[in-house]
Amino acid sequence: MVTILGIESSCDETAAAVVIDGRIIGSNVVASQIDLHAEFGGVFPEVASRAHAEAISAVVEQAIEAAGVGFHQLDAIAVTRGPGLVGSLLVGINYAKGVAMMTDKPLLGINHLEGHVYSLWLTQPFREVDFPVLVLIVSGGHTELLLMRNHGEYERLGGTLDDAAGEAFDKVGRLLDLPFPGGPHIERAGRRGNVKSFDFPRAKRDSSYDFSFSGLKTAVMREVTVQPSAATRKGRKKGAEKHAQLRSDISINDVAASFQAAVTDILVEKAARAAQEYGATEIFIAGGVSANQMLRQKMRQETELPVRYPPLNLCTDNAAMIAAAAHYRWEMGLRTSLSFDVRPMWALNNETYHDD
Amino acid sequence: MPILLEGELDIITHSAAQSARFGARLGKLLQPSDIICLSGDMGTGKTIFATGIGHGWGAKIALTSPTYNLVHPHKHDADKTILYHLDCYRLQNADDTDSIGLDDILDSDSIAIIEWAERIDEALPHDRLWVDMRVIEDMRRSFRFQAEGERYQQLIDDFRAAIFGIK
């Protein structure tokens, strides 16, 4: 039995979890700053980074206590090393180094995207995985299409060329005056809307496995806002809040539904085609946007392959997925030196851990 | 009256691809410590233009939107220089810049491209290239480049020469 403490602080969440053998969750604690951010319509980094520092120790202690283990019973400490915001990552990394030193346990620096991949190993009941599988990671900061040939073996097939899928949800949510985060609110509004009301563009409908969502965001903006006239624009001072006004004669529900249809169409189309081309046995979806019901449903409809997605609480950032990924890295022999540095731009592929 | 204003340049692009190509021309001219500020509403093509700049400069990994992570440090494909791609969309004001390490970035020899720069104007140095971007209609975008300081006058002159063949 291998018991690993995972710590995650790459972006908005401060999280800690204890995972046994890479698939049994002993505890999973997430201190979300979403309430804080909702107030400001987005992340408020000064607050965010301070909040990480304030929350980390209580979150880790709570995870240890809820799992009913002592620090001495852990086999290893795992922490997100990147990608993410340096200041936020460092809060988790420094704390993890402290715990590792104090307990004299090995430390593993884990890739956040690989964490999302292993959220799929935490679904209950556990089903064995028959490689290769196609993995689509869709979140606020990432949109990645990967072929996973074995544990730790990833071929990157494509990704976004501009905005991430989750970012498009949040920005369109803001355009529609919906609360933060945009994803769940767009989904709720979209349920009451007509997906065919607006024919928003499906960008990059080509043979590549790359995505582009910035044109879609702009198309939605063009449709739903009143552009300020040249006169008001001239009178505006530099630095003044530039916010396009929402048209009063459009249905927010229809826009939300049509936007969601455009995003999910292209994600599903490319994932299904890649799965077929590479002979994947299953399709895995992970990351915050994998909570989206339209995406899940469409993926199941468009492919005959089994489709796996994490339970809702493991779609968004959490530390259980970091501990789960660490389990497999542990088995592969990864031990990160205590002096390791942060990796803000750390891609997930076959070379990810080569320097370690 | 001079035909061309000193320290200013206006261009209009007709597609996202063309904006990226202009960006690539600018990216080839960048030197250590250069600061490029991009200002404009959502959907004006700031990220597309930045992606072009990164391409022209020689970024190892293609630039994508830094909105979520706020800062993307990009390595050069051939040497050890760094280009920081920042996004202030989620920042409230200049007080927020501590948490993204803005001072360290500006004090370094690295290049900085800053999207939504108007949000943190007070925290930025006087000398910089400021780019105001605007939607004209559909895919057409207007870019107004304004140089503050000698280095950026030179940069605009070189950029003008690169795209129009005249200084």
mmCIF file with all atom_site columns, N, CA and C in Angstrom, chain B residues 91-151:
data_model
loop_
_atom_site.group_PDB
_atom_site.id
_atom_site.type_symbol
_atom_site.label_atom_id
_atom_site.label_alt_id
_atom_site.label_comp_id
_atom_site.label_asym_id
_atom_site.label_entity_id
_atom_site.label_seq_id
_atom_site.pdbx_PDB_ins_code
_atom_site.Cartn_x
_atom_site.Cartn_y
_atom_site.Cartn_z
_atom_site.occupancy
_atom_site.B_iso_or_equiv
_atom_site.pdbx_formal_charge
_atom_site.auth_seq_id
_atom_site.auth_comp_id
_atom_site.auth_asym_id
_atom_site.auth_atom_id
_atom_site.pdbx_PDB_model_num
ATOM 1   N N  . LEU B 1 91  ? -6.633  41.414 -13.682 1.00 0.00 ? 91  LEU B N  1
ATOM 2   C CA . LEU B 1 91  ? -6.115  42.287 -12.623 1.00 0.00 ? 91  LEU B CA 1
ATOM 3   C C  . LEU B 1 91  ? -7.062  43.473 -12.439 1.00 0.00 ? 91  LEU B C  1
ATOM 4   N N  . GLN B 1 92  ? -7.159  43.944 -11.212 1.00 0.00 ? 92  GLN B N  1
ATOM 5   C CA . GLN B 1 92  ? -8.034  45.076 -10.933 1.00 0.00 ? 92  GLN B CA 1
ATOM 6   C C  . GLN B 1 92  ? -7.329  46.400 -11.213 1.00 0.00 ? 92  GLN B C  1
ATOM 7   N N  . ASN B 1 93  ? -6.099  46.514 -10.725 1.00 0.00 ? 93  ASN B N  1
ATOM 8   C CA . ASN B 1 93  ? -5.364  47.771 -10.890 1.00 0.00 ? 93  ASN B CA 1
ATOM 9   C C  . ASN B 1 93  ? -3.874  47.536 -10.641 1.00 0.00 ? 93  ASN B C  1
ATOM 10  N N  . ALA B 1 94  ? -3.127  48.622 -10.624 1.00 0.00 ? 94  ALA B N  1
ATOM 11  C CA . ALA B 1 94  ? -1.670  48.525 -10.518 1.00 0.00 ? 94  ALA B CA 1
ATOM 12  C C  . ALA B 1 94  ? -1.217  47.859 -9.212  1.00 0.00 ? 94  ALA B C  1
ATOM 13  N N  . ASP B 1 95  ? -2.057  47.886 -8.175  1.00 0.00 ? 95  ASP B N  1
ATOM 14  C CA . ASP B 1 95  ? -1.680  47.250 -6.903  1.00 0.00 ? 95  ASP B CA 1
ATOM 15  C C  . ASP B 1 95  ? -1.513  45.738 -7.044  1.00 0.00 ? 95  ASP B C  1
ATOM 16  N N  . ASP B 1 96  ? -2.183  45.201 -8.052  1.00 0.00 ? 96  ASP B N  1
ATOM 17  C CA . ASP B 1 96  ? -2.182  43.757 -8.259  1.00 0.00 ? 96  ASP B CA 1
ATOM 18  C C  . ASP B 1 96  ? -0.898  43.229 -8.876  1.00 0.00 ? 96  ASP B C  1
ATOM 19  N N  . THR B 1 97  ? -0.044  44.156 -9.331  1.00 0.00 ? 97  THR B N  1
ATOM 20  C CA . THR B 1 97  ? 1.087   43.705 -10.132 1.00 0.00 ? 97  THR B CA 1
ATOM 21  C C  . THR B 1 97  ? 2.181   43.022 -9.308  1.00 0.00 ? 97  THR B C  1
ATOM 22  N N  . ASP B 1 98  ? 2.149   43.216 -7.980  1.00 0.00 ? 98  ASP B N  1
ATOM 23  C CA . ASP B 1 98  ? 3.108   42.534 -7.104  1.00 0.00 ? 98  ASP B CA 1
ATOM 24  C C  . ASP B 1 98  ? 3.045   41.030 -7.292  1.00 0.00 ? 98  ASP B C  1
ATOM 25  N N  . SER B 1 99  ? 1.814   40.533 -7.315  1.00 0.00 ? 99  SER B N  1
ATOM 26  C CA . SER B 1 99  ? 1.638   39.088 -7.313  1.00 0.00 ? 99  SER B CA 1
ATOM 27  C C  . SER B 1 99  ? 2.038   38.442 -8.625  1.00 0.00 ? 99  SER B C  1
ATOM 28  N N  . ILE B 1 100 ? 2.174   39.234 -9.698  1.00 0.00 ? 100 ILE B N  1
ATOM 29  C CA . ILE B 1 100 ? 2.660   38.623 -10.937 1.00 0.00 ? 100 ILE B CA 1
ATOM 30  C C  . ILE B 1 100 ? 4.145   38.936 -11.130 1.00 0.00 ? 100 ILE B C  1
ATOM 31  N N  . GLY B 1 101 ? 4.746   39.568 -10.149 1.00 0.00 ? 101 GLY B N  1
ATOM 32  C CA . GLY B 1 101 ? 6.188   39.834 -10.206 1.00 0.00 ? 101 GLY B CA 1
ATOM 33  C C  . GLY B 1 101 ? 6.574   40.822 -11.286 1.00 0.00 ? 101 GLY B C  1
ATOM 34  N N  . LEU B 1 102 ? 5.710   41.819 -11.516 1.00 0.00 ? 102 LEU B N  1
ATOM 35  C CA . LEU B 1 102 ? 5.937   42.762 -12.622 1.00 0.00 ? 102 LEU B CA 1
ATOM 36  C C  . LEU B 1 102 ? 7.283   43.486 -12.512 1.00 0.00 ? 102 LEU B C  1
ATOM 37  N N  . ASP B 1 103 ? 7.625   43.951 -11.317 1.00 0.00 ? 103 ASP B N  1
ATOM 38  C CA . ASP B 1 103 ? 8.876   44.710 -11.166 1.00 0.00 ? 103 ASP B CA 1
ATOM 39  C C  . ASP B 1 103 ? 10.089  43.883 -11.576 1.00 0.00 ? 103 ASP B C  1
ATOM 40  N N  . ASP B 1 104 ? 10.104  42.631 -11.154 1.00 0.00 ? 104 ASP B N  1
ATOM 41  C CA . ASP B 1 104 ? 11.225  41.760 -11.517 1.00 0.00 ? 104 ASP B CA 1
ATOM 42  C C  . ASP B 1 104 ? 11.303  41.568 -13.023 1.00 0.00 ? 104 ASP B C  1
ATOM 43  N N  . ILE B 1 105 ? 10.141  41.456 -13.643 1.00 0.00 ? 105 ILE B N  1
ATOM 44  C CA . ILE B 1 105 ? 10.108  41.254 -15.094 1.00 0.00 ? 105 ILE B CA 1
ATOM 45  C C  . ILE B 1 105 ? 10.641  42.497 -15.803 1.00 0.00 ? 105 ILE B C  1
ATOM 46  N N  . LEU B 1 106 ? 10.188  43.675 -15.354 1.00 0.00 ? 106 LEU B N  1
ATOM 47  C CA . LEU B 1 106 ? 10.597  44.915 -16.011 1.00 0.00 ? 106 LEU B CA 1
ATOM 48  C C  . LEU B 1 106 ? 12.066  45.252 -15.746 1.00 0.00 ? 106 LEU B C  1
ATOM 49  N N  . ASP B 1 107 ? 12.580  44.812 -14.599 1.00 0.00 ? 107 ASP B N  1
ATOM 50  C CA . ASP B 1 107 ? 13.981  45.083 -14.274 1.00 0.00 ? 107 ASP B CA 1
ATOM 51  C C  . ASP B 1 107 ? 14.938  44.129 -14.982 1.00 0.00 ? 107 ASP B C  1
ATOM 52  N N  . SER B 1 108 ? 14.415  43.071 -15.541 1.00 0.00 ? 108 SER B N  1
ATOM 53  C CA . SER B 1 108 ? 15.282  42.073 -16.171 1.00 0.00 ? 108 SER B CA 1
ATOM 54  C C  . SER B 1 108 ? 15.615  42.496 -17.602 1.00 0.00 ? 108 SER B C  1
ATOM 55  N N  . ASP B 1 109 ? 16.428  41.691 -18.268 1.00 0.00 ? 109 ASP B N  1
ATOM 56  C CA . ASP B 1 109 ? 16.755  41.957 -19.670 1.00 0.00 ? 109 ASP B CA 1
ATOM 57  C C  . ASP B 1 109 ? 15.718  41.380 -20.612 1.00 0.00 ? 109 ASP B C  1
ATOM 58  N N  . SER B 1 110 ? 14.683  40.810 -20.040 1.00 0.00 ? 110 SER B N  1
ATOM 59  C CA . SER B 1 110 ? 13.711  40.100 -20.862 1.00 0.00 ? 110 SER B CA 1
ATOM 60  C C  . SER B 1 110 ? 12.774  41.064 -21.576 1.00 0.00 ? 110 SER B C  1
ATOM 61  N N  . ILE B 1 111 ? 12.155  40.551 -22.617 1.00 0.00 ? 111 ILE B N  1
ATOM 62  C CA . ILE B 1 111 ? 11.144  41.311 -23.353 1.00 0.00 ? 111 ILE B CA 1
ATOM 63  C C  . ILE B 1 111 ? 9.804   41.112 -22.649 1.00 0.00 ? 111 ILE B C  1
ATOM 64  N N  . ALA B 1 112 ? 8.954   42.147 -22.640 1.00 0.00 ? 112 ALA B N  1
ATOM 65  C CA . ALA B 1 112 ? 7.622   41.992 -22.058 1.00 0.00 ? 112 ALA B CA 1
ATOM 66  C C  . ALA B 1 112 ? 6.550   42.427 -23.052 1.00 0.00 ? 112 ALA B C  1
ATOM 67  N N  . ILE B 1 113 ? 5.582   41.544 -23.299 1.00 0.00 ? 113 ILE B N  1
ATOM 68  C CA . ILE B 1 113 ? 4.391   41.930 -24.057 1.00 0.00 ? 113 ILE B CA 1
ATOM 69  C C  . ILE B 1 113 ? 3.246   41.916 -23.059 1.00 0.00 ? 113 ILE B C  1
ATOM 70  N N  . ILE B 1 114 ? 2.546   43.034 -22.944 1.00 0.00 ? 114 ILE B N  1
ATOM 71  C CA . ILE B 1 114 ? 1.531   43.158 -21.895 1.00 0.00 ? 114 ILE B CA 1
ATOM 72  C C  . ILE B 1 114 ? 0.161   43.417 -22.508 1.00 0.00 ? 114 ILE B C  1
ATOM 73  N N  . GLU B 1 115 ? -0.746  42.443 -22.386 1.00 0.00 ? 115 GLU B N  1
ATOM 74  C CA . GLU B 1 115 ? -2.115  42.644 -22.868 1.00 0.00 ? 115 GLU B CA 1
ATOM 75  C C  . GLU B 1 115 ? -2.936  43.336 -21.786 1.00 0.00 ? 115 GLU B C  1
ATOM 76  N N  . TRP B 1 116 ? -3.912  44.120 -22.170 1.00 0.00 ? 116 TRP B N  1
ATOM 77  C CA . TRP B 1 116 ? -4.745  44.921 -21.247 1.00 0.00 ? 116 TRP B CA 1
ATOM 78  C C  . TRP B 1 116 ? -3.853  45.826 -20.398 1.00 0.00 ? 116 TRP B C  1
ATOM 79  N N  . ALA B 1 117 ? -2.827  46.401 -21.028 1.00 0.00 ? 117 ALA B N  1
ATOM 80  C CA . ALA B 1 117 ? -1.848  47.206 -20.300 1.00 0.00 ? 117 ALA B CA 1
ATOM 81  C C  . ALA B 1 117 ? -2.483  48.432 -19.643 1.00 0.00 ? 117 ALA B C  1
ATOM 82  N N  . GLU B 1 118 ? -3.606  48.926 -20.200 1.00 0.00 ? 118 GLU B N  1
ATOM 83  C CA . GLU B 1 118 ? -4.229  50.132 -19.638 1.00 0.00 ? 118 GLU B CA 1
ATOM 84  C C  . GLU B 1 118 ? -4.653  49.929 -18.189 1.00 0.00 ? 118 GLU B C  1
ATOM 85  N N  . ARG B 1 119 ? -4.846  48.661 -17.799 1.00 0.00 ? 119 ARG B N  1
ATOM 86  C CA . ARG B 1 119 ? -5.285  48.401 -16.424 1.00 0.00 ? 119 ARG B CA 1
ATOM 87  C C  . ARG B 1 119 ? -4.184  48.640 -15.394 1.00 0.00 ? 119 ARG B C  1
ATOM 88  N N  . ILE B 1 120 ? -2.939  48.607 -15.834 1.00 0.00 ? 120 ILE B N  1
ATOM 89  C CA . ILE B 1 120 ? -1.840  48.773 -14.871 1.00 0.00 ? 120 ILE B CA 1
ATOM 90  C C  . ILE B 1 120 ? -0.899  49.884 -15.314 1.00 0.00 ? 120 ILE B C  1
ATOM 91  N N  . ASP B 1 121 ? -1.449  50.835 -16.073 1.00 0.00 ? 121 ASP B N  1
ATOM 92  C CA . ASP B 1 121 ? -0.637  51.907 -16.662 1.00 0.00 ? 121 ASP B CA 1
ATOM 93  C C  . ASP B 1 121 ? 0.293   52.556 -15.632 1.00 0.00 ? 121 ASP B C  1
ATOM 94  N N  . GLU B 1 122 ? -0.238  52.822 -14.435 1.00 0.00 ? 122 GLU B N  1
ATOM 95  C CA . GLU B 1 122 ? 0.569   53.508 -13.402 1.00 0.00 ? 122 GLU B CA 1
ATOM 96  C C  . GLU B 1 122 ? 1.819   52.727 -13.021 1.00 0.00 ? 122 GLU B C  1
ATOM 97  N N  . ALA B 1 123 ? 1.759   51.408 -13.160 1.00 0.00 ? 123 ALA B N  1
ATOM 98  C CA . ALA B 1 123 ? 2.893   50.585 -12.728 1.00 0.00 ? 123 ALA B CA 1
ATOM 99  C C  . ALA B 1 123 ? 3.923   50.408 -13.843 1.00 0.00 ? 123 ALA B C  1
ATOM 100 N N  . LEU B 1 124 ? 3.630   50.959 -15.030 1.00 0.00 ? 124 LEU B N  1
ATOM 101 C CA . LEU B 1 124 ? 4.515   50.738 -16.173 1.00 0.00 ? 124 LEU B CA 1
ATOM 102 C C  . LEU B 1 124 ? 5.471   51.912 -16.362 1.00 0.00 ? 124 LEU B C  1
ATOM 103 N N  . PRO B 1 125 ? 6.665   51.638 -16.892 1.00 0.00 ? 125 PRO B N  1
ATOM 104 C CA . PRO B 1 125 ? 7.615   52.719 -17.115 1.00 0.00 ? 125 PRO B CA 1
ATOM 105 C C  . PRO B 1 125 ? 7.150   53.655 -18.243 1.00 0.00 ? 125 PRO B C  1
ATOM 106 N N  . HIS B 1 126 ? 7.671   54.857 -18.252 1.00 0.00 ? 126 HIS B N  1
ATOM 107 C CA . HIS B 1 126 ? 7.286   55.827 -19.273 1.00 0.00 ? 126 HIS B CA 1
ATOM 108 C C  . HIS B 1 126 ? 7.716   55.369 -20.662 1.00 0.00 ? 126 HIS B C  1
ATOM 109 N N  . ASP B 1 127 ? 8.937   54.843 -20.760 1.00 0.00 ? 127 ASP B N  1
ATOM 110 C CA . ASP B 1 127 ? 9.440   54.413 -22.063 1.00 0.00 ? 127 ASP B CA 1
ATOM 111 C C  . ASP B 1 127 ? 8.874   53.059 -22.447 1.00 0.00 ? 127 ASP B C  1
ATOM 112 N N  . ARG B 1 128 ? 8.137   53.035 -23.544 1.00 0.00 ? 128 ARG B N  1
ATOM 113 C CA . ARG B 1 128 ? 7.555   51.774 -24.019 1.00 0.00 ? 128 ARG B CA 1
ATOM 114 C C  . ARG B 1 128 ? 6.904   52.008 -25.374 1.00 0.00 ? 128 ARG B C  1
ATOM 115 N N  . LEU B 1 129 ? 6.568   50.913 -26.032 1.00 0.00 ? 129 LEU B N  1
ATOM 116 C CA . LEU B 1 129 ? 5.764   51.014 -27.246 1.00 0.00 ? 129 LEU B CA 1
ATOM 117 C C  . LEU B 1 129 ? 4.327   50.715 -26.849 1.00 0.00 ? 129 LEU B C  1
ATOM 118 N N  . TRP B 1 130 ? 3.445   51.669 -27.102 1.00 0.00 ? 130 TRP B N  1
ATOM 119 C CA . TRP B 1 130 ? 2.045   51.500 -26.750 1.00 0.00 ? 130 TRP B CA 1
ATOM 120 C C  . TRP B 1 130 ? 1.257   51.236 -28.031 1.00 0.00 ? 130 TRP B C  1
ATOM 121 N N  . VAL B 1 131 ? 0.435   50.186 -28.034 1.00 0.00 ? 131 VAL B N  1
ATOM 122 C CA . VAL B 1 131 ? -0.353  49.866 -29.222 1.00 0.00 ? 131 VAL B CA 1
ATOM 123 C C  . VAL B 1 131 ? -1.834  49.892 -28.860 1.00 0.00 ? 131 VAL B C  1
ATOM 124 N N  . ASP B 1 132 ? -2.556  50.848 -29.437 1.00 0.00 ? 132 ASP B N  1
ATOM 125 C CA . ASP B 1 132 ? -4.009  50.909 -29.245 1.00 0.00 ? 132 ASP B CA 1
ATOM 126 C C  . ASP B 1 132 ? -4.679  50.155 -30.373 1.00 0.00 ? 132 ASP B C  1
ATOM 127 N N  . MET B 1 133 ? -5.508  49.175 -30.021 1.00 0.00 ? 133 MET B N  1
ATOM 128 C CA . MET B 1 133 ? -6.135  48.344 -31.040 1.00 0.00 ? 133 MET B CA 1
ATOM 129 C C  . MET B 1 133 ? -7.649  48.521 -30.998 1.00 0.00 ? 133 MET B C  1
ATOM 130 N N  . ARG B 1 134 ? -8.262  48.495 -32.179 1.00 0.00 ? 134 ARG B N  1
ATOM 131 C CA . ARG B 1 134 ? -9.678  48.786 -32.262 1.00 0.00 ? 134 ARG B CA 1
ATOM 132 C C  . ARG B 1 134 ? -10.315 47.943 -33.371 1.00 0.00 ? 134 ARG B C  1
ATOM 133 N N  . VAL B 1 135 ? -11.576 47.549 -33.158 1.00 0.00 ? 135 VAL B N  1
ATOM 134 C CA . VAL B 1 135 ? -12.322 46.852 -34.206 1.00 0.00 ? 135 VAL B CA 1
ATOM 135 C C  . VAL B 1 135 ? -12.895 47.914 -35.132 1.00 0.00 ? 135 VAL B C  1
ATOM 136 N N  . ILE B 1 136 ? -12.668 47.771 -36.448 1.00 0.00 ? 136 ILE B N  1
ATOM 137 C CA . ILE B 1 136 ? -13.318 48.693 -37.393 1.00 0.00 ? 136 ILE B CA 1
ATOM 138 C C  . ILE B 1 136 ? -14.646 48.059 -37.813 1.00 0.00 ? 136 ILE B C  1
ATOM 139 N N  . GLU B 1 137 ? -14.571 46.861 -38.332 1.00 0.00 ? 137 GLU B N  1
ATOM 140 C CA . GLU B 1 137 ? -15.779 46.076 -38.628 1.00 0.00 ? 137 GLU B CA 1
ATOM 141 C C  . GLU B 1 137 ? -15.341 44.644 -38.925 1.00 0.00 ? 137 GLU B C  1
ATOM 142 N N  . ASP B 1 138 ? -16.199 43.706 -38.711 1.00 0.00 ? 138 ASP B N  1
ATOM 143 C CA . ASP B 1 138 ? -15.904 42.293 -38.952 1.00 0.00 ? 138 ASP B CA 1
ATOM 144 C C  . ASP B 1 138 ? -14.459 41.929 -38.616 1.00 0.00 ? 138 ASP B C  1
ATOM 145 N N  . MET B 1 139 ? -13.666 41.655 -39.665 1.00 0.00 ? 139 MET B N  1
ATOM 146 C CA . MET B 1 139 ? -12.291 41.213 -39.410 1.00 0.00 ? 139 MET B CA 1
ATOM 147 C C  . MET B 1 139 ? -11.286 42.354 -39.464 1.00 0.00 ? 139 MET B C  1
ATOM 148 N N  . ARG B 1 140 ? -11.738 43.567 -39.762 1.00 0.00 ? 140 ARG B N  1
ATOM 149 C CA . ARG B 1 140 ? -10.783 44.681 -39.895 1.00 0.00 ? 140 ARG B CA 1
ATOM 150 C C  . ARG B 1 140 ? -10.445 45.285 -38.537 1.00 0.00 ? 140 ARG B C  1
ATOM 151 N N  . ARG B 1 141 ? -9.152  45.513 -38.338 1.00 0.00 ? 141 ARG B N  1
ATOM 152 C CA . ARG B 1 141 ? -8.687  46.057 -37.065 1.00 0.00 ? 141 ARG B CA 1
ATOM 153 C C  . ARG B 1 141 ? -7.757  47.240 -37.332 1.00 0.00 ? 141 ARG B C  1
ATOM 154 N N  . SER B 1 142 ? -7.832  48.262 -36.491 1.00 0.00 ? 142 SER B N  1
ATOM 155 C CA . SER B 1 142 ? -6.869  49.351 -36.613 1.00 0.00 ? 142 SER B CA 1
ATOM 156 C C  . SER B 1 142 ? -5.882  49.271 -35.466 1.00 0.00 ? 142 SER B C  1
ATOM 157 N N  . PHE B 1 143 ? -4.622  49.547 -35.784 1.00 0.00 ? 143 PHE B N  1
ATOM 158 C CA . PHE B 1 143 ? -3.545  49.547 -34.796 1.00 0.00 ? 143 PHE B CA 1
ATOM 159 C C  . PHE B 1 143 ? -2.934  50.941 -34.792 1.00 0.00 ? 143 PHE B C  1
ATOM 160 N N  . ARG B 1 144 ? -2.825  51.555 -33.628 1.00 0.00 ? 144 ARG B N  1
ATOM 161 C CA . ARG B 1 144 ? -2.082  52.818 -33.525 1.00 0.00 ? 144 ARG B CA 1
ATOM 162 C C  . ARG B 1 144 ? -0.888  52.587 -32.612 1.00 0.00 ? 144 ARG B C  1
ATOM 163 N N  . PHE B 1 145 ? 0.312   52.715 -33.187 1.00 0.00 ? 145 PHE B N  1
ATOM 164 C CA . PHE B 1 145 ? 1.547   52.524 -32.418 1.00 0.00 ? 145 PHE B CA 1
ATOM 165 C C  . PHE B 1 145 ? 2.040   53.882 -31.943 1.00 0.00 ? 145 PHE B C  1
ATOM 166 N N  . GLN B 1 146 ? 2.308   53.999 -30.657 1.00 0.00 ? 146 GLN B N  1
ATOM 167 C CA . GLN B 1 146 ? 2.852   55.234 -30.107 1.00 0.00 ? 146 GLN B CA 1
ATOM 168 C C  . GLN B 1 146 ? 4.135   54.923 -29.347 1.00 0.00 ? 146 GLN B C  1
ATOM 169 N N  . ALA B 1 147 ? 5.220   55.612 -29.744 1.00 0.00 ? 147 ALA B N  1
ATOM 170 C CA . ALA B 1 147 ? 6.510   55.388 -29.093 1.00 0.00 ? 147 ALA B CA 1
ATOM 171 C C  . ALA B 1 147 ? 6.700   56.394 -27.975 1.00 0.00 ? 147 ALA B C  1
ATOM 172 N N  . GLU B 1 148 ? 7.123   55.920 -26.828 1.00 0.00 ? 148 GLU B N  1
ATOM 173 C CA . GLU B 1 148 ? 7.523   56.806 -25.735 1.00 0.00 ? 148 GLU B CA 1
ATOM 174 C C  . GLU B 1 148 ? 8.998   56.522 -25.460 1.00 0.00 ? 148 GLU B C  1
ATOM 175 N N  . GLY B 1 149 ? 9.838   57.506 -25.727 1.00 0.00 ? 149 GLY B N  1
ATOM 176 C CA . GLY B 1 149 ? 11.272  57.316 -25.490 1.00 0.00 ? 149 GLY B CA 1
ATOM 177 C C  . GLY B 1 149 ? 12.022  56.970 -26.773 1.00 0.00 ? 149 GLY B C  1
ATOM 178 N N  . GLU B 1 150 ? 13.320  57.230 -26.749 1.00 0.00 ? 150 GLU B N  1
ATOM 179 C CA . GLU B 1 150 ? 14.167  57.088 -27.930 1.00 0.00 ? 150 GLU B CA 1
ATOM 180 C C  . GLU B 1 150 ? 14.175  55.688 -28.533 1.00 0.00 ? 150 GLU B C  1
ATOM 181 N N  . ARG B 1 151 ? 14.334  54.716 -27.654 1.00 0.00 ? 151 ARG B N  1
ATOM 182 C CA . ARG B 1 151 ? 14.420  53.337 -28.134 1.00 0.00 ? 151 ARG B CA 1
ATOM 183 C C  . ARG B 1 151 ? 13.176  52.976 -28.970 1.00 0.00 ? 151 ARG B C  1
#
